[in-house]
Short mmCIF file of C-alpha atoms in Angstrom, two decimals:
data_model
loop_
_atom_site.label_atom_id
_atom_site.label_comp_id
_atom_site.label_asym_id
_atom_site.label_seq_id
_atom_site.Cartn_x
_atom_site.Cartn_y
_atom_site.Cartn_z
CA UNK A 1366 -41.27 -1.75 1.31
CA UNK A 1367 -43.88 -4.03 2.38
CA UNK A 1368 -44.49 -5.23 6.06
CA UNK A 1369 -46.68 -6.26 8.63
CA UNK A 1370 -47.39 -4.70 12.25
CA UNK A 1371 -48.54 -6.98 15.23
CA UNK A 1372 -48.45 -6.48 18.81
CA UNK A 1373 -49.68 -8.14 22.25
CA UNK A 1374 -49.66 -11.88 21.29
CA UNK A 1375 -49.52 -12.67 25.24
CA UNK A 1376 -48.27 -15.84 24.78
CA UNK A 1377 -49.46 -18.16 27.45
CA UNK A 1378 -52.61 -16.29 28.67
CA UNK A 1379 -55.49 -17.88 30.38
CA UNK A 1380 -58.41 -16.14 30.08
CA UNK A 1381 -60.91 -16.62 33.01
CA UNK A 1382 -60.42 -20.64 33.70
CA UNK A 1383 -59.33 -21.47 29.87
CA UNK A 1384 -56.13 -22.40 28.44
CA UNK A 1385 -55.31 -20.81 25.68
CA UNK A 1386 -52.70 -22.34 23.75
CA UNK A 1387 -55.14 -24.14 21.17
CA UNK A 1388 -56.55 -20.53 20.47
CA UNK A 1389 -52.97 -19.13 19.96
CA UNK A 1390 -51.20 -21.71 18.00
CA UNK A 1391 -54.09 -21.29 15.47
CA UNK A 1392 -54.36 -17.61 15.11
CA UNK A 1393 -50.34 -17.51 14.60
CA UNK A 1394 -50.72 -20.50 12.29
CA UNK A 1395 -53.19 -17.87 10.24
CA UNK A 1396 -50.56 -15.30 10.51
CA UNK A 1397 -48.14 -17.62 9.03
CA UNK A 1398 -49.96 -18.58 5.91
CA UNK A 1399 -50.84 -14.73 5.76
CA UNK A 1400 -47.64 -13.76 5.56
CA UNK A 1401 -46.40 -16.78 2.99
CA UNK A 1402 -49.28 -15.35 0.64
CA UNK A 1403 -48.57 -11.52 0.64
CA UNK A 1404 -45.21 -11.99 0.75
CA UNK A 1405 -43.95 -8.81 2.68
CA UNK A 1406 -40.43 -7.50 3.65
CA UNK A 1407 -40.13 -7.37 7.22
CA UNK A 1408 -42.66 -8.37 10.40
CA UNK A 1409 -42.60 -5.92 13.28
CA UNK A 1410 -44.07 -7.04 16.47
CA UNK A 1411 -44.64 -3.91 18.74
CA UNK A 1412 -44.03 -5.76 22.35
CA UNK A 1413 -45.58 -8.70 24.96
CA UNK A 1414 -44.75 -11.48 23.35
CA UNK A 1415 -45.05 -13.14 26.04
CA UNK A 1416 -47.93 -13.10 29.13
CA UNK A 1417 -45.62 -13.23 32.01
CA UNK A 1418 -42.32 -11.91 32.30
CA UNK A 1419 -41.29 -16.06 33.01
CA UNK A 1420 -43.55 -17.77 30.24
CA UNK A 1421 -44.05 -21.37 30.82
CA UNK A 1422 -41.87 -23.86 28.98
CA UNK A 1423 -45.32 -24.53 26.81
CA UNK A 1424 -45.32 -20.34 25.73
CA UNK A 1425 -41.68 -20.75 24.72
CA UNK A 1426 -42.20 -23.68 22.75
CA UNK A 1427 -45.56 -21.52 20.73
CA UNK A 1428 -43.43 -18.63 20.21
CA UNK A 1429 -40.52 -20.67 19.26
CA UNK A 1430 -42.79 -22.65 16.43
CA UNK A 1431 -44.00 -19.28 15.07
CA UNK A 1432 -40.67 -17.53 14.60
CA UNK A 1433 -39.34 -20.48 13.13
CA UNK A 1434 -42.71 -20.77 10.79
CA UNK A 1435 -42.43 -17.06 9.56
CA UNK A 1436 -38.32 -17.53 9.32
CA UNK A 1437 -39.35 -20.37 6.71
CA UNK A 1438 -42.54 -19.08 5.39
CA UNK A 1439 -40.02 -15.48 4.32
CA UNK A 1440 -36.73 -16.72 4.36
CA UNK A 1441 -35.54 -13.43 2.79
CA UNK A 1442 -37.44 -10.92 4.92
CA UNK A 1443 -36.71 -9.46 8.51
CA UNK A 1444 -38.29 -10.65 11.59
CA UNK A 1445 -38.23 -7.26 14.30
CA UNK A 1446 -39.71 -8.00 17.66
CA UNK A 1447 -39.17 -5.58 21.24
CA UNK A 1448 -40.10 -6.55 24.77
CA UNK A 1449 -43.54 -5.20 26.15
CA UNK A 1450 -44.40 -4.82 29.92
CA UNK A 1451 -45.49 -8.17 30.04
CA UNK A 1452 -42.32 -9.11 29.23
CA UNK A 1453 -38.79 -10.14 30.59
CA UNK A 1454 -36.43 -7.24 28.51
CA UNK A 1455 -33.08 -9.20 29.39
CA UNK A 1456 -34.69 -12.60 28.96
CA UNK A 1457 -35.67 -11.63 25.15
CA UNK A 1458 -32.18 -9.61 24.84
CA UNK A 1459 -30.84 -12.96 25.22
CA UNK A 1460 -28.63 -14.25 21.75
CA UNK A 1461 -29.12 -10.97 20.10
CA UNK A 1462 -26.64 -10.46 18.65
CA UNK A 1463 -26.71 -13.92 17.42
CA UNK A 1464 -30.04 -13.68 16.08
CA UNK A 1465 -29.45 -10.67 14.13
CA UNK A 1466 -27.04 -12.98 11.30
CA UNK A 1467 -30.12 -14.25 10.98
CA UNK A 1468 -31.92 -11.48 9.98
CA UNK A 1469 -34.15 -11.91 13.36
CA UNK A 1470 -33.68 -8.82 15.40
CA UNK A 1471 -34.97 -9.31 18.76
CA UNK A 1472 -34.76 -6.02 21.31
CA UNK A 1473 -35.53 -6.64 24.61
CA UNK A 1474 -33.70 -3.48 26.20
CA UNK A 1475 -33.96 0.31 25.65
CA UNK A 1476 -30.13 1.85 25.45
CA UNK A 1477 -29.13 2.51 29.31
CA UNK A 1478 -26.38 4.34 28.83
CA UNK A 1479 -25.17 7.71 27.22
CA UNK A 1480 -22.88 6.02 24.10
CA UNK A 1481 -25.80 3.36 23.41
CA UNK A 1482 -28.73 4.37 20.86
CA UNK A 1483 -32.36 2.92 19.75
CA UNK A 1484 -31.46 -0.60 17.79
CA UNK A 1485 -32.14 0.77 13.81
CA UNK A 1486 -32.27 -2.13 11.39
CA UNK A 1487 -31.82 -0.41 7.81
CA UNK A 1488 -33.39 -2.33 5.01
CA UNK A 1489 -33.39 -1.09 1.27
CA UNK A 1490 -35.70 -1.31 -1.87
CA UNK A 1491 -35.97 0.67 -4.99
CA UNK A 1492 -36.57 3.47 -3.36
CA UNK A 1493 -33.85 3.98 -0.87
CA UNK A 1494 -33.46 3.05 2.83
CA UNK A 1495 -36.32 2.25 5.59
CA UNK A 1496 -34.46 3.09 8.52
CA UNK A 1497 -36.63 0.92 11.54
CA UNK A 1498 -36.23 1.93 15.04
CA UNK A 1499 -37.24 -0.56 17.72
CA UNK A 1500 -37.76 0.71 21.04
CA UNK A 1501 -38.80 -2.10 23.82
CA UNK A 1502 -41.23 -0.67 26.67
CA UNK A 1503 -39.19 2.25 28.79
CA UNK A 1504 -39.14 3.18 32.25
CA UNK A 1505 -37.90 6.75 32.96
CA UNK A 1506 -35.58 4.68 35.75
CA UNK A 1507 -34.54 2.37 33.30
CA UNK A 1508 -33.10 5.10 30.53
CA UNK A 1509 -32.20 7.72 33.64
CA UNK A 1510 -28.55 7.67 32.77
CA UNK A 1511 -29.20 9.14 28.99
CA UNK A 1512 -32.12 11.96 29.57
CA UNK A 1513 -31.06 12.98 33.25
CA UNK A 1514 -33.80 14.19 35.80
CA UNK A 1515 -35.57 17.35 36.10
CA UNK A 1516 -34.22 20.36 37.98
CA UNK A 1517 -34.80 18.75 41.75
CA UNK A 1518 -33.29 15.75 41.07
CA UNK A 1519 -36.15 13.26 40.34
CA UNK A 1520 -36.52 10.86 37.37
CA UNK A 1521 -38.72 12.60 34.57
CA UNK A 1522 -42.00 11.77 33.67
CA UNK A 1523 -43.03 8.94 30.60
CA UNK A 1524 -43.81 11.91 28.55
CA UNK A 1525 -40.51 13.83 28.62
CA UNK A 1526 -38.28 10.76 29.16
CA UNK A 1527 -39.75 9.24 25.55
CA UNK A 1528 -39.46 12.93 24.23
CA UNK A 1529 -35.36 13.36 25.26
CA UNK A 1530 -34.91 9.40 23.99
CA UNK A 1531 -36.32 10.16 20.24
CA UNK A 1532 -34.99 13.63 20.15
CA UNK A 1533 -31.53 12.12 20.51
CA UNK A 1534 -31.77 10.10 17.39
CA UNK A 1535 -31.44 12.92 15.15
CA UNK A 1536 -34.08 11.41 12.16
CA UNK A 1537 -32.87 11.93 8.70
CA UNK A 1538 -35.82 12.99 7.19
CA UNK A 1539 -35.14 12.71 3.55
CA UNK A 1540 -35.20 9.03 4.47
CA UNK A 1541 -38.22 6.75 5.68
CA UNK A 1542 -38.07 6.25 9.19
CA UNK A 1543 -40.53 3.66 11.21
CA UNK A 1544 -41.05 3.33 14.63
CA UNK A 1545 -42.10 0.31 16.52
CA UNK A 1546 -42.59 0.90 20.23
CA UNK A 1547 -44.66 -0.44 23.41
CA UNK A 1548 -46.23 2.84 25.44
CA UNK A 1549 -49.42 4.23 26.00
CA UNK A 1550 -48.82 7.34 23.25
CA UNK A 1551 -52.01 9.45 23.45
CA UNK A 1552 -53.47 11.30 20.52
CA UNK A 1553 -53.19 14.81 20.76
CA UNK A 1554 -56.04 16.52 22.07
CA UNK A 1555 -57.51 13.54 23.75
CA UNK A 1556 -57.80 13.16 27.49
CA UNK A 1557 -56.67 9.67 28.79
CA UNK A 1558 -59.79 8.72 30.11
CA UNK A 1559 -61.38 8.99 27.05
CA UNK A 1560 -59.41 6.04 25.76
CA UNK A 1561 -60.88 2.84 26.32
CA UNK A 1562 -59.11 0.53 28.03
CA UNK A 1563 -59.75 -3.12 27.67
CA UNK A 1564 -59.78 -5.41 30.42
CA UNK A 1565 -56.53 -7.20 29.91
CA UNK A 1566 -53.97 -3.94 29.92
CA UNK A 1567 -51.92 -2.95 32.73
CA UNK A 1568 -53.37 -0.02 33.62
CA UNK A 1569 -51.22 3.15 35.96
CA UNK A 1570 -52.54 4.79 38.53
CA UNK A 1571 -53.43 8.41 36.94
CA UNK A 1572 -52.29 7.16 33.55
CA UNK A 1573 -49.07 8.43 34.85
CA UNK A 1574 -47.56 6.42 31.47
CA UNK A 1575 -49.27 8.27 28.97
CA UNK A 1576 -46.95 10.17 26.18
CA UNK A 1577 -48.11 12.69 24.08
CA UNK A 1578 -48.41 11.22 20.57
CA UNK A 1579 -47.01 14.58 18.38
CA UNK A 1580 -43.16 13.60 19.29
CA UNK A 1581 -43.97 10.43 16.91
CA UNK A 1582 -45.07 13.13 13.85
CA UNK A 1583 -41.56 13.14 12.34
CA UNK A 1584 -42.02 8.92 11.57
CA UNK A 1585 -43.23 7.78 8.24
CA UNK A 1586 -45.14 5.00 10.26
CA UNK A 1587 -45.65 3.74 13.92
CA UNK A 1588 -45.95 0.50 14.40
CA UNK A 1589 -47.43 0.72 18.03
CA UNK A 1590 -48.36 -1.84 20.90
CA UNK A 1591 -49.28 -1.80 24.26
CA UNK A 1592 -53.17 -1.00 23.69
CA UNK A 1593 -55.34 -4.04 23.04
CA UNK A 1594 -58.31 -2.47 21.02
CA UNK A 1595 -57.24 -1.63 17.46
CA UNK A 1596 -56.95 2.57 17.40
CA UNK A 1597 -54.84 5.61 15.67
CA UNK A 1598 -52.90 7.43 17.98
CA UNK A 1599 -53.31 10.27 15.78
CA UNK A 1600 -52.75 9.89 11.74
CA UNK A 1601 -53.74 6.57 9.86
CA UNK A 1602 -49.76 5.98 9.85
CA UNK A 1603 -49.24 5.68 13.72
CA UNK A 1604 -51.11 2.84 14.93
CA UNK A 1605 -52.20 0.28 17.67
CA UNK A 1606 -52.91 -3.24 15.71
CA UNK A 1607 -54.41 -4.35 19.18
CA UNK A 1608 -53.74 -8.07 19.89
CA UNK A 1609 -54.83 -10.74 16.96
CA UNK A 1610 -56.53 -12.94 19.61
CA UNK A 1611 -59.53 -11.49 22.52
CA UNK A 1612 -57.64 -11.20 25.57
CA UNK A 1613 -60.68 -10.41 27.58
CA UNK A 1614 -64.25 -10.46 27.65
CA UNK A 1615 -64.19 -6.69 27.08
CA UNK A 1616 -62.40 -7.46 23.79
CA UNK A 1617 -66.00 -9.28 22.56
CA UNK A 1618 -66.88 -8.74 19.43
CA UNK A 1619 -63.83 -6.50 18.59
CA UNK A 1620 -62.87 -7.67 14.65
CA UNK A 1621 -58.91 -8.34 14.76
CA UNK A 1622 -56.32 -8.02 12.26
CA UNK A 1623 -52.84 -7.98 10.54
CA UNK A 1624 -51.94 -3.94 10.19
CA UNK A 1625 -49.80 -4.22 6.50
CA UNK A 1626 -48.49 -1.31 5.96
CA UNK A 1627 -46.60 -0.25 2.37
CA UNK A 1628 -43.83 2.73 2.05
CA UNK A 1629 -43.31 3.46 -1.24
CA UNK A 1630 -41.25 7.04 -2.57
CA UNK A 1631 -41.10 9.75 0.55
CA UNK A 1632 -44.33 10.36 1.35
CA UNK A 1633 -45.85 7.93 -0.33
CA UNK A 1634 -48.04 4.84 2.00
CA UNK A 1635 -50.53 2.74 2.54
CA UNK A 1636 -52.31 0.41 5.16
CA UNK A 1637 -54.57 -2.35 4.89
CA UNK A 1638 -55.94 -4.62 7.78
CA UNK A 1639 -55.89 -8.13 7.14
CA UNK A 1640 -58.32 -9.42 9.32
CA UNK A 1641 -58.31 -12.68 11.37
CA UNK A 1642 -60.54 -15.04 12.51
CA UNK A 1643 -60.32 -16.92 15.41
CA UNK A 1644 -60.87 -20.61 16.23
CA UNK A 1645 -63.77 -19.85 18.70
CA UNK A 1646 -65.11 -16.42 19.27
CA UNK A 1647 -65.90 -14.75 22.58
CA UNK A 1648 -69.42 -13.90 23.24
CA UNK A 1649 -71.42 -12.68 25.83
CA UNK A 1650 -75.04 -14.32 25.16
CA UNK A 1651 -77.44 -12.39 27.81
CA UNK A 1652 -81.47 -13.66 28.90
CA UNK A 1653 -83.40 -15.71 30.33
CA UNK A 1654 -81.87 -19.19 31.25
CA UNK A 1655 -84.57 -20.76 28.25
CA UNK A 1656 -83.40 -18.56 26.17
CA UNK A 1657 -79.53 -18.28 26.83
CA UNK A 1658 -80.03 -22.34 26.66
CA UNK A 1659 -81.24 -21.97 23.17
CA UNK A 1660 -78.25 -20.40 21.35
CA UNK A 1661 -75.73 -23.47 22.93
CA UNK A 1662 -72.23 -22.73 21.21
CA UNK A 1663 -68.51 -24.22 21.39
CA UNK A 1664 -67.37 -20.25 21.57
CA UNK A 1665 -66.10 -18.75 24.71
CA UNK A 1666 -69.69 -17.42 26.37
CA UNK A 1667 -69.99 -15.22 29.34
CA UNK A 1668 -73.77 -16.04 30.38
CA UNK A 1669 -76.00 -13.22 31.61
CA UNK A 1670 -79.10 -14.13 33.37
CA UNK A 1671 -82.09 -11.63 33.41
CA UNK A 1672 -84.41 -14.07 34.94
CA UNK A 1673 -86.10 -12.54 38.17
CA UNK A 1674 -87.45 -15.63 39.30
CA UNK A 1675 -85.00 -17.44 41.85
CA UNK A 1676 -83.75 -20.69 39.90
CA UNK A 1677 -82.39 -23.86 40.96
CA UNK A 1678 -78.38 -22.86 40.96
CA UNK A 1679 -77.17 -26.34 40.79
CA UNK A 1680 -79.46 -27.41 37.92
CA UNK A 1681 -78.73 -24.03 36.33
CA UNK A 1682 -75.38 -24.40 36.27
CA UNK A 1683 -75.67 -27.68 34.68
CA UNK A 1684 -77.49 -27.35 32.02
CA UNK A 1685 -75.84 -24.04 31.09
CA UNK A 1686 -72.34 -26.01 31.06
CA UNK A 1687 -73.72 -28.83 28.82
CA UNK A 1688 -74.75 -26.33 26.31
CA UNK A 1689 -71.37 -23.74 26.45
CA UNK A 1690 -68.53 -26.33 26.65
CA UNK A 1691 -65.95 -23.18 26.69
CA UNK A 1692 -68.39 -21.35 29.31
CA UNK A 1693 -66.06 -18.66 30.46
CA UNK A 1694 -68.64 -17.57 33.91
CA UNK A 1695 -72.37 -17.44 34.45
CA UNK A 1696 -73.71 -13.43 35.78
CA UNK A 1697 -76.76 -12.52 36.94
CA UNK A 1698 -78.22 -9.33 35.58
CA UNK A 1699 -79.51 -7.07 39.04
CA UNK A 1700 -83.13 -7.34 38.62
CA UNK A 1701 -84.04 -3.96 40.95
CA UNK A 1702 -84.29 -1.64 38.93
CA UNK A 1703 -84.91 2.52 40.62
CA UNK A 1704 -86.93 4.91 39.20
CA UNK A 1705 -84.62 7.80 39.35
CA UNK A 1706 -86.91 10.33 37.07
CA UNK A 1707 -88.99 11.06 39.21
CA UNK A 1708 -89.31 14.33 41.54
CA UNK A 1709 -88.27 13.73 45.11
CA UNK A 1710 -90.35 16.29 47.24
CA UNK A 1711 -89.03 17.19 50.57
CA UNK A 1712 -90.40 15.42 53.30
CA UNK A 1713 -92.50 17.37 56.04
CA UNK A 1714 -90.31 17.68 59.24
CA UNK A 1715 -91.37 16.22 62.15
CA UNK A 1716 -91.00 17.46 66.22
CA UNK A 1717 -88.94 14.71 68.40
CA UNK A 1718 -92.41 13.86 69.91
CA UNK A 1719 -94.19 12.71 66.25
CA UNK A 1720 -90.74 11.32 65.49
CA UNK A 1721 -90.47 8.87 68.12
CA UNK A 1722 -93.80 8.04 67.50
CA UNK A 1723 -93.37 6.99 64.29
CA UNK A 1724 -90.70 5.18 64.79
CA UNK A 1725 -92.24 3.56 68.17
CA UNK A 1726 -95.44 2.49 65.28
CA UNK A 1727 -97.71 4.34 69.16
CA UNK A 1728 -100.80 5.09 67.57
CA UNK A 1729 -103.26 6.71 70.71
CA UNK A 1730 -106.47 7.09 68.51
CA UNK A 1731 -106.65 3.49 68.26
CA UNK A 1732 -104.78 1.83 71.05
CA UNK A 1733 -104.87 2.81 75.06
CA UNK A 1734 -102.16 1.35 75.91
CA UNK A 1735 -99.86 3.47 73.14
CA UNK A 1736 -101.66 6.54 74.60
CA UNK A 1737 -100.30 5.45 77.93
CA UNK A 1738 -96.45 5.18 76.28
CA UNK A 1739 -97.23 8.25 74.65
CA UNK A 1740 -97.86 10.66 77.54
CA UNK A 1741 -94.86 9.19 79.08
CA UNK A 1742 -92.51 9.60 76.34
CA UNK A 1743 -93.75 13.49 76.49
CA UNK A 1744 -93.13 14.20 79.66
CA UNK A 1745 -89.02 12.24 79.08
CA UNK A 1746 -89.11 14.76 76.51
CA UNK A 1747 -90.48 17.25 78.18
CA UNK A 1748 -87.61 16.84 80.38
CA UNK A 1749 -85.03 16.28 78.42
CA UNK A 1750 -85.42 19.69 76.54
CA UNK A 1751 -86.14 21.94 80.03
CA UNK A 1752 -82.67 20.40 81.03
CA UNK A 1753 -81.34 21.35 77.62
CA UNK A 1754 -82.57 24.98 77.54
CA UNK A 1755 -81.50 25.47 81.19
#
C-alpha cells in the first residue's frame, strides 16, 4: 500500500502584500504530475485546505482544479482529506457522503455524539486491509458529548480529550492502521517551547493544544498536519509533511516535500520525501543597499539593510523595488550595537550636595557665580535635612 501524506496547502494565502495563487496552482500542478508518475494508492491530506474558514471563490476554484487533477491523474486510488483550523469543518463536510461513491472521502467533522466514530476508509492489497482513520482538527467542546468532562464539571484538556477519542476506537492490531489528523501532537520528552514554530501557525496561549504524541504509538503511520516545518513527532512513521509551499518568511530556505509513505506485511514500511520546488523561492538577502542591489532576483526577498549611514528612503526604496519585483518588505538591521562583556563596576555614591551638583553641571573652582548657587543650595539642604531629623 502505497500513498502520499500532505498537509497545510492554505489555499488562498497572501503572504505579506503578494497573492499567491500563481505560487499555489504550480506547486499542486507538481503534485499532480508527482502523483501520475509514482502511481500510489491513496492521497491523505492532514487538514487546512483552505486559508480562511470562507475561502474566496478564486481558493475554491484552485482546490477544485487539483482534486479533480489527482481524481484523473489516479482514477483508481483514494483521495482522503480532513478539515484543519483554518478551515470551515461543516463547509468541507458538505456532499460527503456523495463524494465518498467517488472514492473522495472528505471529513470535515470529528464524531459529536456517543453512537458516531472516527470516519475509517478500509482499502486492501496483497497483504490485507489498511484500515485509515481521518480525524479533522478537535476541540474538547466540540467532541464533549463522547469523552465527558473531568470530575468538576469542565471540558477536558486537548491532551486527554484526543486520548478518550482514539482509545474508543478499539485498533485491531493484527491489521495496519493509519492515522491522519490536524493537532499539535508533541514528541515525548520534548517541552513545547522547544518546538519551533513558524510564523504562519496559529499559535495557543500556553500551548494549551499540545497532545502528547505516545497515544499515536499503536498506528502503523501518522500522517500529521497542523505544523508547518517538516518534523517527527516521535518515530520516522508519525510525521508532519509541513506545507509544500513557504507560508512565511520564517519558512525561508526550509526544502519542502511529498511524505510517500509504503506499508507492506505488518511491520513492514517505508518513507521517502519527494521534494518540491517552487516557482519562486523566498529569500531573505541581508547588506548593504550596493550590495543587496547586486543579487536583484524575481524570488520573494525580504531586504535587510546593514548600512549605518542614513540613506535617501525614497530613492532606496526605488531602486530596491526595480531590482526585487516580488519584494516582500525592506528592514533595517539596528546598527547600535552594546558591549555587554564587559565588567560594570559600581559607581561611587554621592551625598545630595555633590549630587545636585552634578546634575546642576555648578563647578565653584572655576566659576563664581556657581560658587554663589552652591553655598545656597547647602544651606536649602542644610535645611531640608535639620527639618528631616527633627
Amino acid at each position: 500500500m502505497k500513498f502520499f501524506h500532505l498537509s497545510d496547502l492554505h489555499i488562498g494565502l497572501k503572504l505579506i502584500n503578494r497573492d499567491l495563487r500563481e505560487d499555489q496552482e504550480y506547486i499542486l500542478k507538481q503534485i499532480t504530475d508527482m502523483a501520475e508518475r509514482e502511481k500510489p494508492d491513496a492521497v491523505l491530506i492532514a487538514g487546512d485546505i483552505y486559508d480562511k474558514a470562507v475561502p474566496s471563490a478564486e481558493a475554491v476554484e484552485v482546490f477544485d482544479r487539483f482534486i479533480a487533477g489527482l481524481a484523473a491523474a489516479l482514477p483508481d486510488a483514494s483521495i482522503m482529506l480532513i478539515s484543519g483550523n483554518h478551515d470551515s469543518g461543516p463547509r468541507l463536510n458538505c456532499f460527503r457522503s456523495v463524494l465518498s461513491r467517488q472514492s473522495v472521502y472528505m471529513i470535515g467533522m470529528p464524531p459529536t455524539a456517543p453512537e458516531d466514530h472516527i470516519e475509517k476508509v478500509v482499502l486492501r492489497d496483497e497483504y490485507g486491509r489498511v484500515n485509515f482513520y481521518l480525524l479533522p482538527f478537535v476541540r474538547p467542546s466540540m467532541v464533549r458529548q463522547i469523552t465527558g468532562s473531568d470530575e468538576n464539571g469542565n471540558v477536558l484538556s486537548y491532551n486527554e480529550t484526543l486520548r478518550r477519542l482514539i482509545e474508543r476506537e478499539e485498533l485491531d492490531l493484527t491489521e495496519r492502521n493509519v492515522l491522519v489528523s490536524h493537532q499539535f501532537y508533541l514528541p515525548s520528552g520534548r517541552d513545547a517551547g522547544e518546538v519551533e514554530r513558524m510564523d504562519s501557525e496559529i499559535c495557543t496561549v500556553g500551548n494549551i493544544d499540545r497532545v502528547d504524541a505516545d497515544i499515536l504509538n499503536p498506528f502503523d503511520y501518522c500522517a500529521l498536519g497542523h505544523i508547518h516545518k517538516p518534523m517527527q513527532a516521535g518515530s520516522e512513521f508519525c510525521r508532519y509533511c509541513g506545507t509544500p509551499l513557504a507560508c512565511s518568511v520564517s519558512e525561508a530556505g526550509q526544502q519542502k516535500g511529498v511524505v510517500m509513505a509504503e506499508l507492506r506485511e505488518k511491520g513492514s514500511r517505508n518513507v521517502t520525501v519527494l521534494p518540491l520546488h517552487p516557482l519562486r523561492q523566498i529569500r531573505i538577502i541581508r547588506g548593504s543597499l550596493e550590495e543587496i542591489l547586486k543579487q536583484s532576483c524575481e524570488d520573494y526577498v525580504t531586504a535587510v539593510l546593514t548600512d549605518r549611514a542614513d540613506l535617501d528612503v525614497s530613492d532606496m526604496q526605488d531602486r530596491i523595488r526595480n531590482a526585487f519585483p516580488n519584494l516582500l518588505e525592506i528592514r533595517r538591521e539596528a546598527v547600535r550595537k552594546n558591549d555587554y562583556t564587559k565588567e560594570i563596576l559600581p559607581q561611587e555614591e554621592l551625598d545630595p550636595f555633590d549630587l545636585c551638583c552634578s546634575f546642576l553641571k555648578l563647578n565653584g573652582e572655576e566659576n563664581e557665580e556657581d560658587r554663589d548657587e552652591m553655598e545656597l543650595l547647602r544651606d536649602v539642604i542644610n535645611t531640608v535635612q535639620g527639618v528631616s531629623q527633627e
